[in-house]
Tab-separated table of C-alpha atoms in Angstrom:
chain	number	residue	atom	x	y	z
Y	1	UNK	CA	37.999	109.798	90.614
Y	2	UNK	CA	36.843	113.244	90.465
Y	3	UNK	CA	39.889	114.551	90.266
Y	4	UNK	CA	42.235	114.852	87.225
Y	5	UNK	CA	46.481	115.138	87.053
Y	6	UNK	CA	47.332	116.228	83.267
Y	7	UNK	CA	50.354	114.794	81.842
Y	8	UNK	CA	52.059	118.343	81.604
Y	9	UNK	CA	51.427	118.840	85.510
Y	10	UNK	CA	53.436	115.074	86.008
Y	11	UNK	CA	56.215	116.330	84.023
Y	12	UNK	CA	56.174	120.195	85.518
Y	13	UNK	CA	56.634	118.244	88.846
Y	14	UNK	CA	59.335	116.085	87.839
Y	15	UNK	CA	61.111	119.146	86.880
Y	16	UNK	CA	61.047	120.756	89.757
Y	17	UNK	CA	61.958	118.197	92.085
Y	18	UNK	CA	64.426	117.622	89.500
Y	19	UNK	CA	63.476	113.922	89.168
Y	20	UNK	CA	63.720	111.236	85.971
Y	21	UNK	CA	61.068	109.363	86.176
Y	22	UNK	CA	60.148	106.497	83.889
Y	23	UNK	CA	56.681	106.153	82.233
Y	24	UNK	CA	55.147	103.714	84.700
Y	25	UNK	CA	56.535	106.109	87.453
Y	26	UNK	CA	54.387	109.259	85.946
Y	27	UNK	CA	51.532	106.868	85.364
Y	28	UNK	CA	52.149	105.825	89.187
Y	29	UNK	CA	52.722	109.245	90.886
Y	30	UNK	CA	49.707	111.063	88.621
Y	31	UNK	CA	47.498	107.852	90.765
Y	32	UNK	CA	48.994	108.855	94.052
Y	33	UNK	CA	48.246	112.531	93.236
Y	34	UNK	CA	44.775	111.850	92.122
Y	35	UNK	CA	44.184	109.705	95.259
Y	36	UNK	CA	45.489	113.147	97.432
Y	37	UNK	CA	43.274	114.836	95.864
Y	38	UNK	CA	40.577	113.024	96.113
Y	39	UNK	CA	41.335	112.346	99.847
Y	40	UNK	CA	41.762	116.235	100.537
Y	41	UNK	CA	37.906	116.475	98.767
Y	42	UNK	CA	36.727	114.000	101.809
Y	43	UNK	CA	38.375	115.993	104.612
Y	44	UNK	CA	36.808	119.393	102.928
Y	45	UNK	CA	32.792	117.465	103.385
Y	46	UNK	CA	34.062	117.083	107.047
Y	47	UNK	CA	32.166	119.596	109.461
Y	48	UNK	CA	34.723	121.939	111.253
Y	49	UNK	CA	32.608	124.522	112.675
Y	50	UNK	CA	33.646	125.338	116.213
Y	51	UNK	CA	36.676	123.646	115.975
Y	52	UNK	CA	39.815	126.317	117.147
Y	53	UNK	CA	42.896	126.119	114.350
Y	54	UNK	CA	45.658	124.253	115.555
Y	55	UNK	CA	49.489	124.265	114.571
Y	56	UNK	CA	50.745	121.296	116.236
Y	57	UNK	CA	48.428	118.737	117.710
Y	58	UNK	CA	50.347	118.218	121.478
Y	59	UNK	CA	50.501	121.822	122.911
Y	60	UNK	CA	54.009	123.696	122.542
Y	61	UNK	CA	55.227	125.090	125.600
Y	62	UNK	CA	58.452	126.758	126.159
Y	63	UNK	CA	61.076	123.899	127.340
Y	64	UNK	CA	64.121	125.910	127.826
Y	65	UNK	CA	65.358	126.905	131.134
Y	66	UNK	CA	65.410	130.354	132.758
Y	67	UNK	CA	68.660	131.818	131.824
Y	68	UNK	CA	70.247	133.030	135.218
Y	69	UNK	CA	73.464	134.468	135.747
Y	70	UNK	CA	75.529	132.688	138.457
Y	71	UNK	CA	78.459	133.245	140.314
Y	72	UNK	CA	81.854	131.576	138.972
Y	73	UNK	CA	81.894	128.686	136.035
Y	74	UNK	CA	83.231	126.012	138.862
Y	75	UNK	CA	86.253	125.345	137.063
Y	76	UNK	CA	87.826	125.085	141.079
Y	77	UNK	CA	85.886	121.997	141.236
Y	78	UNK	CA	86.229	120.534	138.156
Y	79	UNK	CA	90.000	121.233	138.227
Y	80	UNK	CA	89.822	119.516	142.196
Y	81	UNK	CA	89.467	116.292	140.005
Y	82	UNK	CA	92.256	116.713	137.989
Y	83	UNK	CA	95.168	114.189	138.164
Y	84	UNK	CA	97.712	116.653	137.527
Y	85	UNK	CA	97.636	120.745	137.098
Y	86	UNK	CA	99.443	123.479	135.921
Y	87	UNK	CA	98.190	127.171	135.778
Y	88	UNK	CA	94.860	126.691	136.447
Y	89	UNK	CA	94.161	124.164	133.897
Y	90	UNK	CA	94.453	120.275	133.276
Y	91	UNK	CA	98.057	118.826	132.471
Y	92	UNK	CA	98.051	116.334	130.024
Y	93	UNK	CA	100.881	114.359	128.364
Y	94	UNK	CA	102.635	115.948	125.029
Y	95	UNK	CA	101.120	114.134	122.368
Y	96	UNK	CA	102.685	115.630	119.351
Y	97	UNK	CA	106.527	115.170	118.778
């Protein structure tokens, strides 16, 4: 492993995320963080010339709708469905005493 996690860095971590961690769990995350590491060093030999940036790997196109004023919110039609009515709105039984 070419790359090193000091003891101090472990518990500077654990501080920050505000974490306990047990002996075996610093000795267990400084492995994990040395394996990062060392996996980030493999991905740096890799050749990315010509190769355009990317911030999501599917492309990110707009999905939303076209926001266009219409006439009226159909309540006339929804309130066509209603059982009973009053004022322009649904009528519903009382529900508190």
């Amino acid at each position: 492993m070419a790359n090193k996690i000091s003891d101090e860095t472990i518990e500077y971590v654990g501080i920050l995320a505000k974490l306990e961690l047990s002996e075996k769990e610093k000795e267990e995350a400084k492995a994990d963080m040395e394996k990062m590491l060392d996996y980030i060093d493999v991905l740096n030999e890799l050749d990315t010339d010509g190769i355009e940036p990317m911030s999501h790997v599917f492309p990110v196109n707009n999905v939303f709708r076209e926001d266009v004023v219409t006439n009226g919110d159909g309540s006339g039609d929804t309130l066509a469905n209603a059982p009973l009515m009053k004022d322009q709105s649904f009528k519903v039984p009382k529900t508190i005493g």
